[in-house]
Short mmCIF file of C-alpha atoms and ligand atoms in Angstrom, two decimals:
data_model
loop_
_atom_site.label_atom_id
_atom_site.label_comp_id
_atom_site.label_asym_id
_atom_site.label_seq_id
_atom_site.Cartn_x
_atom_site.Cartn_y
_atom_site.Cartn_z
CA MET J 9 128.75 111.82 87.93
CA LYS J 10 129.49 108.33 89.16
CA ASN J 11 126.10 107.02 90.02
CA PHE J 12 122.60 108.47 89.20
CA THR J 13 119.97 107.49 91.82
CA CYS J 14 118.40 110.81 92.98
CA VAL J 15 117.96 114.50 92.10
CA GLN J 16 120.94 115.36 94.14
CA ASP J 17 123.31 113.38 91.85
CA ILE J 18 122.42 115.52 88.76
CA GLY J 19 123.72 118.81 90.84
CA SER J 20 122.47 122.23 89.30
CA LEU J 21 118.96 121.60 87.61
CA LYS J 22 119.86 124.64 85.40
CA VAL J 23 123.04 123.34 84.07
CA ALA J 24 121.39 119.89 83.57
CA LEU J 25 118.47 121.62 81.66
CA ASP J 26 121.07 123.47 79.51
CA GLU J 27 122.68 120.24 78.63
CA ALA J 28 119.39 118.65 77.86
CA PHE J 29 118.38 121.43 75.47
CA GLU J 30 121.90 121.19 73.87
CA ILE J 31 121.39 117.48 73.31
CA LYS J 32 117.79 117.93 71.92
CA LYS J 33 119.17 120.18 69.20
CA ASP J 34 121.88 117.51 68.34
CA ARG J 35 121.49 114.14 70.03
CA PHE J 36 124.60 112.61 68.27
CA LYS J 37 126.85 115.52 69.20
CA TYR J 38 128.71 113.15 71.74
CA VAL J 39 128.67 110.04 69.49
CA GLU J 40 132.33 109.39 70.05
CA LEU J 41 132.25 109.44 73.86
CA GLY J 42 130.87 105.94 73.96
CA LYS J 43 133.13 104.13 71.58
CA ASN J 44 133.95 100.62 72.78
CA LYS J 45 132.06 101.46 76.01
CA THR J 46 129.13 99.12 77.02
CA LEU J 47 126.10 99.71 78.77
CA MET J 48 124.47 96.81 80.60
CA MET J 49 120.76 97.24 81.24
CA ILE J 50 119.32 95.05 84.08
CA PHE J 51 115.50 94.54 84.30
CA PHE J 52 114.06 92.90 87.38
CA ASN J 53 110.45 94.44 86.15
CA SER J 54 108.98 95.18 82.81
CA SER J 55 109.48 98.29 80.83
CA LEU J 56 108.65 99.73 77.39
CA ARG J 57 109.83 103.44 77.67
CA THR J 58 112.79 103.13 79.93
CA ARG J 59 114.10 100.11 77.98
CA LEU J 60 113.80 101.68 74.53
CA SER J 61 114.73 105.27 75.57
CA THR J 62 117.84 104.37 77.44
CA GLN J 63 118.79 101.95 74.61
CA LYS J 64 118.47 104.77 72.19
CA ALA J 65 120.30 107.26 74.48
CA ALA J 66 123.29 104.74 74.67
CA MET J 67 123.31 104.43 70.88
CA ASN J 68 123.16 108.33 70.52
CA LEU J 69 126.63 108.20 72.47
CA GLY J 70 127.83 105.40 70.37
CA MET J 71 127.89 102.70 73.06
CA ASN J 72 127.24 99.06 72.77
CA VAL J 73 124.35 97.83 74.86
CA ILE J 74 123.64 94.40 76.71
CA VAL J 75 120.01 94.01 78.01
CA LEU J 76 119.24 91.34 80.68
CA ASP J 77 115.61 90.54 81.83
CA ILE J 78 116.28 88.62 85.00
CA ASN J 79 112.97 86.81 84.97
CA GLN J 80 113.27 85.85 81.36
CA GLY J 81 116.00 83.25 80.69
CA ALA J 82 118.57 84.37 83.42
CA TRP J 83 118.99 82.25 86.55
CA LYS J 84 116.45 83.37 89.16
CA LEU J 85 118.34 85.36 91.89
CA GLU J 86 118.63 85.27 95.56
CA THR J 87 118.69 88.84 96.88
CA GLU J 88 118.92 88.13 100.98
CA ARG J 89 122.27 87.42 102.41
CA GLY J 90 122.32 84.48 105.08
CA VAL J 91 119.40 82.39 103.52
CA ILE J 92 120.14 78.65 102.83
CA MET J 93 119.73 78.36 99.14
CA ASP J 94 117.92 75.28 98.87
CA GLY J 95 114.90 76.78 97.02
CA ASP J 96 114.30 77.67 93.37
CA LYS J 97 116.93 80.37 92.98
CA PRO J 98 120.16 78.81 91.95
CA GLU J 99 122.22 82.11 92.06
CA HIS J 100 123.10 84.91 94.49
CA LEU J 101 123.08 88.54 93.60
CA LEU J 102 126.19 88.75 95.45
CA GLU J 103 128.14 86.56 92.73
CA ALA J 104 125.96 87.80 89.92
CA ILE J 105 126.47 91.51 90.32
CA PRO J 106 130.28 91.41 90.20
CA VAL J 107 129.98 89.00 87.18
CA MET J 108 127.70 91.48 85.41
CA GLY J 109 130.29 94.09 86.29
CA CYS J 110 132.91 92.22 84.38
CA TYR J 111 131.38 92.74 80.93
CA CYS J 112 130.48 96.16 80.97
CA ASP J 113 131.43 99.88 81.91
CA ILE J 114 128.15 101.21 83.24
CA ILE J 115 125.15 99.41 84.60
CA GLY J 116 121.50 100.39 84.68
CA VAL J 117 119.21 98.80 87.02
CA ARG J 118 115.26 98.52 87.54
CA SER J 119 114.12 96.81 90.54
CA PHE J 120 110.84 97.84 91.93
CA ALA J 121 109.54 97.89 95.48
CA GLN J 122 108.28 94.57 96.53
CA PHE J 123 105.80 95.63 99.13
CA GLU J 124 106.69 92.85 101.57
CA ASN J 125 108.80 94.91 103.87
CA ARG J 126 108.85 98.84 103.76
CA ASP J 127 112.37 98.90 105.38
CA TYR J 128 113.75 96.64 102.91
CA ASP J 129 112.14 98.60 100.01
CA TYR J 130 113.02 102.08 101.26
CA GLU J 131 116.63 100.89 102.00
CA GLU J 132 117.02 100.29 98.14
CA VAL J 133 118.79 96.87 98.80
CA VAL J 134 118.99 95.79 95.25
CA LEU J 135 120.18 98.90 93.80
CA ASN J 136 122.71 99.56 96.65
CA GLN J 137 124.04 96.13 96.15
CA PHE J 138 124.76 96.80 92.51
CA ILE J 139 126.36 100.29 93.48
CA LYS J 140 128.57 98.22 96.18
CA TYR J 141 129.51 95.13 94.41
CA SER J 142 129.37 95.78 90.73
CA GLY J 143 132.64 97.72 90.67
CA ARG J 144 130.94 99.92 87.97
CA PRO J 145 128.95 103.16 87.95
CA VAL J 146 125.27 102.50 88.31
CA PHE J 147 122.11 104.31 87.45
CA SER J 148 118.60 103.75 88.28
CA MET J 149 116.02 102.63 85.75
CA GLU J 150 113.34 102.97 88.47
CA ALA J 151 113.95 101.64 92.00
CA ALA J 152 111.94 100.98 94.93
CA THR J 153 111.67 104.59 95.99
CA ARG J 154 112.59 106.82 92.97
CA HIS J 155 112.52 107.11 89.18
CA PRO J 156 115.04 109.81 88.61
CA LEU J 157 115.30 109.48 84.67
CA GLN J 158 111.38 109.92 84.38
CA SER J 159 111.49 113.07 86.75
CA PHE J 160 114.40 114.53 84.81
CA ALA J 161 112.25 114.11 81.52
CA ASP J 162 109.27 115.37 83.40
CA LEU J 163 111.15 118.58 84.27
CA ILE J 164 112.53 119.00 80.93
CA THR J 165 108.86 118.73 79.54
CA ILE J 166 107.68 121.54 82.04
CA GLU J 167 110.48 123.73 81.10
CA GLU J 168 109.50 123.26 77.43
CA TYR J 169 105.65 123.73 77.90
CA LYS J 170 105.45 126.47 80.73
CA LYS J 171 104.09 129.88 79.96
CA THR J 172 105.12 131.47 83.12
CA LYS J 173 108.62 131.45 85.03
CA LEU J 174 107.23 129.47 88.05
CA PRO J 175 104.04 127.67 87.11
CA LYS J 176 101.68 125.86 89.40
CA VAL J 177 102.35 122.16 89.31
CA VAL J 178 99.77 119.69 90.91
CA MET J 179 100.49 116.07 91.42
CA SER J 180 97.22 114.09 91.76
CA TRP J 181 96.68 110.54 92.94
CA ALA J 182 94.20 108.76 90.81
CA PRO J 183 92.56 105.33 91.13
CA HIS J 184 94.15 102.10 89.94
CA PRO J 185 93.13 98.51 90.22
CA ARG J 186 96.64 97.22 91.49
CA PRO J 187 98.87 98.46 93.90
CA LEU J 188 101.79 100.36 92.55
CA PRO J 189 104.96 101.62 94.15
CA GLN J 190 105.67 105.20 95.29
CA ALA J 191 108.69 105.62 93.16
CA VAL J 192 107.25 107.93 90.49
CA PRO J 193 105.47 110.14 92.92
CA ASN J 194 108.34 110.43 95.44
CA SER J 195 110.68 111.23 92.71
CA PHE J 196 108.49 113.87 90.96
CA ALA J 197 107.92 115.36 94.30
CA GLU J 198 111.82 115.41 94.91
CA TRP J 199 112.48 117.10 91.71
CA MET J 200 109.72 119.71 92.03
CA ASN J 201 110.77 120.53 95.46
CA ALA J 202 114.20 121.09 93.97
CA THR J 203 112.48 123.84 91.75
CA ASP J 204 111.01 127.35 92.75
CA TYR J 205 107.61 126.23 91.08
CA GLU J 206 104.42 126.17 93.19
CA PHE J 207 104.04 122.44 93.93
CA VAL J 208 100.93 120.97 95.25
CA ILE J 209 100.08 117.22 96.17
CA THR J 210 96.77 116.02 96.19
CA HIS J 211 95.27 112.52 97.25
CA PRO J 212 92.68 110.98 99.56
CA GLU J 213 93.49 110.86 103.19
CA GLY J 214 95.79 107.83 104.01
CA TYR J 215 97.75 108.29 100.87
CA GLU J 216 100.42 110.46 102.42
CA LEU J 217 104.06 109.95 100.83
CA ALA J 218 106.95 109.60 102.96
CA PRO J 219 107.64 113.07 104.61
CA GLU J 220 111.33 113.16 103.13
CA PHE J 221 109.62 113.12 99.77
CA VAL J 222 106.95 115.57 100.43
CA GLY J 223 109.25 118.06 101.60
CA ASN J 224 107.72 121.72 101.65
CA ALA J 225 105.13 120.79 99.10
CA ARG J 226 101.44 121.71 100.12
CA VAL J 227 99.30 118.76 100.59
CA GLU J 228 95.71 119.32 99.62
CA TYR J 229 93.20 116.59 100.29
CA ASP J 230 90.17 118.31 98.21
CA GLN J 231 91.37 117.59 94.53
CA MET J 232 89.12 120.21 93.00
CA LYS J 233 90.58 122.82 95.30
CA ALA J 234 94.16 121.69 94.59
CA PHE J 235 93.50 121.85 90.69
CA GLU J 236 92.50 125.69 90.99
CA GLY J 237 94.64 127.72 88.71
CA ALA J 238 97.17 124.84 87.91
CA ASP J 239 99.33 125.16 84.84
CA PHE J 240 100.45 121.51 84.94
CA ILE J 241 98.53 118.36 86.27
CA TYR J 242 100.62 115.25 86.95
CA ALA J 243 98.60 112.09 87.52
CA LYS J 244 99.82 109.18 89.12
CA ASN J 245 98.68 106.29 91.20
CA TRP J 246 100.46 105.00 94.22
CA ALA J 247 99.74 102.58 97.05
CA ALA J 248 99.60 103.48 100.61
CA TYR J 249 102.92 104.14 102.36
CA SER J 250 102.05 104.64 106.10
CA GLY J 251 102.45 102.08 108.62
CA ASP J 252 100.42 98.77 108.43
CA ASN J 253 98.65 100.09 105.21
CA TYR J 254 102.10 99.91 103.40
CA GLY J 255 101.50 98.69 99.87
CA LYS J 256 97.79 98.58 100.25
CA ILE J 257 94.84 99.93 98.10
CA LEU J 258 92.62 102.05 100.43
CA SER J 259 90.47 103.63 97.49
CA LYS J 260 89.44 102.89 94.05
CA ASP J 261 87.29 106.01 94.04
CA ARG J 262 86.68 107.05 90.43
CA GLU J 263 85.62 110.51 91.37
CA TRP J 264 89.51 111.03 91.48
CA THR J 265 89.76 109.86 87.94
CA ILE J 266 91.01 113.17 86.13
CA GLY J 267 88.36 114.24 83.61
CA ASP J 268 86.93 117.52 82.28
CA ARG J 269 85.54 118.31 85.70
CA GLN J 270 88.81 118.57 87.40
CA MET J 271 90.61 120.07 84.38
CA GLY J 272 88.00 122.93 84.11
CA MET J 273 89.41 123.98 87.58
CA THR J 274 92.83 124.85 86.05
CA ASN J 275 94.50 127.46 84.07
CA ASN J 276 94.01 125.50 81.08
CA ALA J 277 96.53 123.11 82.54
CA TYR J 278 98.71 120.53 80.50
CA PHE J 279 98.07 116.93 81.41
CA MET J 280 101.16 114.76 82.19
CA HIS J 281 101.55 111.06 83.13
CA CYS J 282 104.70 108.84 82.99
CA LEU J 283 102.85 106.09 81.16
CA PRO J 284 101.72 103.11 81.11
CA VAL J 285 98.34 104.70 82.06
CA ARG J 286 94.96 103.10 82.65
CA ARG J 287 92.44 105.04 80.74
CA ASN J 288 89.19 105.94 82.70
CA MET J 289 90.88 104.88 85.94
CA ILE J 290 93.51 107.53 86.02
CA VAL J 291 92.44 109.94 83.33
CA THR J 292 89.46 109.82 80.97
CA ASP J 293 89.93 109.27 77.13
CA ASP J 294 88.82 112.84 76.41
CA VAL J 295 91.57 114.38 78.57
CA ILE J 296 94.33 112.18 77.57
CA GLU J 297 93.52 112.62 73.92
CA SER J 298 93.02 116.46 74.18
CA SER J 299 95.36 118.94 72.90
CA GLN J 300 96.46 119.85 76.45
CA SER J 301 97.83 116.33 76.83
CA ILE J 302 101.54 116.15 76.67
CA VAL J 303 102.03 112.56 77.60
CA ILE J 304 104.00 111.77 74.32
CA PRO J 305 106.42 114.59 74.43
CA GLU J 306 106.97 113.62 77.96
CA ALA J 307 107.74 110.24 76.96
CA ALA J 308 109.97 111.23 74.13
CA ASN J 309 112.05 113.41 76.57
CA ARG J 310 113.03 110.21 78.18
CA GLU J 311 115.56 109.79 75.59
CA ILE J 312 117.04 113.40 76.57
CA SER J 313 117.27 112.83 80.04
CA ALA J 314 119.00 109.19 79.67
CA THR J 315 121.32 110.88 77.22
CA VAL J 316 122.47 113.65 79.60
CA VAL J 317 123.00 111.11 82.44
CA LEU J 318 124.85 108.65 80.28
CA LYS J 319 127.08 111.42 78.73
CA ARG J 320 128.00 112.49 82.19
CA MET J 321 128.74 108.99 83.29
CA LEU J 322 130.81 108.41 80.33
CA GLN J 323 132.69 111.55 81.00
CA ALA J 324 133.36 110.47 84.41
CA LEU J 325 134.78 107.05 83.58
N1 CP I 428 107.52 105.56 82.45
C1 CP I 428 108.15 104.37 82.51
O1 CP I 428 109.19 104.22 83.06
O2 CP I 428 107.60 103.50 81.61
P1 CP I 428 108.21 101.93 81.47
O3 CP I 428 107.75 101.32 82.68
O4 CP I 428 107.39 101.38 80.23
O5 CP I 428 109.83 102.04 81.33
#
């Protein structure tokens, strides 16, 4: 695997899951693979889980790791070509990226949607510049439209906890005080649509995701109806995608906050969220602290998904 930015890059989900469970049994099995290889992790946005789990994954594989927070100590970077650089950004990505490529073997990039221009975000300009100009294999640590390491960890978690071969998985919008990108819900939908699970998306009207991510999922505007018989509830907020509302908050309706009322409609469903989560906005204290909450094992599986991805990238060097 050269680059990893979306579900197609992982190939067969069954093979990927087999590798994940192999690594989970012995996460240091491939510790020789990364000897004298360097991972560079570039963060344009904050992180807790991605940063720690990906670094741990690289250490499992015997790699050296360099982490750069672009907004803390690095030169501010211009990302658009053609601008006259007379402002506060002294370096352009088009020089910075190949320079970064000189010091490493693999690059991970986190670069969120900016919500200024939908086309710019959905073209994944920053991620694609790394792919084009770094001269190195590149993987997404959450880009503008997808978060594949998270979705892979989510899939591993569902496979570990499911009680039926093809569970009903419901992704529910929930309220949040700030506008959040669609990367996590887009990506989760993309990965769920690649399985044979029953997959339902529920959200208030106006929060429709891009059609290419919704795919064949059932969209249900009645949250309680969507939750009926669910085996897994995947909660997430996202800002509007459609037209002039792109990046806007259309609702903060706490009737959508996931609590006992909604979970009572389910088949004793497990509760999932990628974290960080705003308690009593997205989910009540009672639900996230319940025995059905699997947010911590879900986060733990980030190390496993990252180890599989880095292992494959090392094998392809
Ligand atoms: N879920 C996730 O990606 O967490 P961080 O933003 O903390 O990395």
